[in-house]
Amino acid sequence: MRTQVVIVGGGPSGLLLSQLLLKSGIESIVLERKTKDYVLSRIRAGILEQGMLNLMREAGVGDRMDAEGFVHDGTLIAANNETFRIDFVQRTGTPVMVYGQTEVTRDLYEAREKAGGKIVFNTDGVVIHDAKTDAPYVTYTVDGTEHRIDCDFVAGCDGFHGVSRKTIPDSVRSEYEKIYPFGWLGVLSETPPVDDELIYANSPRGFALCSMRNANLSRYYVQCPLTDHVDDWTDAAFWDELKRRIPEEAADKLITGPTIEKSIAPLRSFVTEPMQWGRLFLCGDAAHIVPPTGAKGLNTAASDIHYLYHALKEHYLEGSDEGIDGYSQKALLRIWKAERFSWWMTNLLHRFPDQSDFDLKMQQAQIAFLRDSDAAQTVMAENYVGLPY
């Protein structure tokens, strides 16, 4: 086979890139290691920045999102027995939208299938060849049969554990990482959200977050030790702990019920540089990871897709390689700012095992400054709704 762009990874970032390229008449083939049902079963982020929303609309897949998504004009922060609100629209003129990553992925699959887009599932042994030449190609096997696709470019959208990042030689690649000493225990329940907006809570017992997917599907998190296992937490224990960490008025009206999904996610910050090697480009989790506190995971992938999509459009439609040559530098400038914000939010709201009395006082002073300062609230709002591309 031959195509213009091979996209390794059939998650939302790879699908979004392929759909955007289609709109510009650029051919692509998507390779996915798992099945479609497996990809759609993954429970992931649900808060979308305006940049991501605009990309979905540009790709022609924004109708259901705009009809069913929940627009959020602000968020609540609870700490030290009080709650205050950050008004995104007042501070920036821009809201965010709650629309689950599973729904984003479902919309993109539907669009790709309707357009006859080529997606190959259950691919094993993907290898990216000759990325530093003008004639890269990708090999893979399906059901024991090897296949080859010749192409002009390869987009690595295959996540942290994928082959794309590892294709860049160690001598070329620099990696920066911070592992946080706790995880998030998250549950999904078919219950109405406790509040119309998200609640971020800093408590002496640890961090908690009240979020949602829709009017009857709630997503809740509590900070937990890395040594915990899902089986350690019964539903009753989770609800009891959540109520202890969120504001009393929220705990009193919290509707509990059986959880339909429960998992523990470790937290890390990670960036690899550069994000391109020859004609191979890294996007999303293949290049960077953020702790979920700042709601930046899918949104940082979207900014990568924005830069790469426009670079490929310039190459094919305008004959310019300026965007191609500058992709890594431009993408990393925004990524590191998103990493900083996610790191700051994580440090602001969690209790750390080695936190000294001085550290706690500094954390409390940071929260008080955010509560009382218009400038600080504007900075947080600008970062939360998404910095410009």
PDB file of C-alpha atoms in Angstrom, residues 6 59 91 103 108 131 197 235 241 243 268 270 352 369 371:
ATOM      1  CA  VAL A   6       0.594   6.908   8.083  1.00  0.00           C
ATOM      2  CA  ALA A  59     -13.115  18.348  11.112  1.00  0.00           C
ATOM      3  CA  ARG A  91     -11.808  36.488  33.274  1.00  0.00           C
ATOM      4  CA  GLU A 103     -17.778  10.433  22.922  1.00  0.00           C
ATOM      5  CA  LEU A 108     -14.504  10.524  15.017  1.00  0.00           C
ATOM      6  CA  ALA A 131      12.121   8.063   9.029  1.00  0.00           C
ATOM      7  CA  GLU A 197     -19.572  22.907  37.889  1.00  0.00           C
ATOM      8  CA  ASP A 235     -18.104   1.625  46.923  1.00  0.00           C
ATOM      9  CA  GLU A 241     -13.985   9.256  51.847  1.00  0.00           C
ATOM     10  CA  LYS A 243     -17.770  13.157  51.508  1.00  0.00           C
ATOM     11  CA  ARG A 268       3.354  11.889  36.255  1.00  0.00           C
ATOM     12  CA  PHE A 270       6.692  13.745  31.194  1.00  0.00           C
ATOM     13  CA  PHE A 352       2.282  15.311  49.701  1.00  0.00           C
ATOM     14  CA  PHE A 369      -3.735  34.518  47.129  1.00  0.00           C
ATOM     15  CA  ARG A 371      -8.941  33.470  46.241  1.00  0.00           C
TER      16      ARG A 371
END
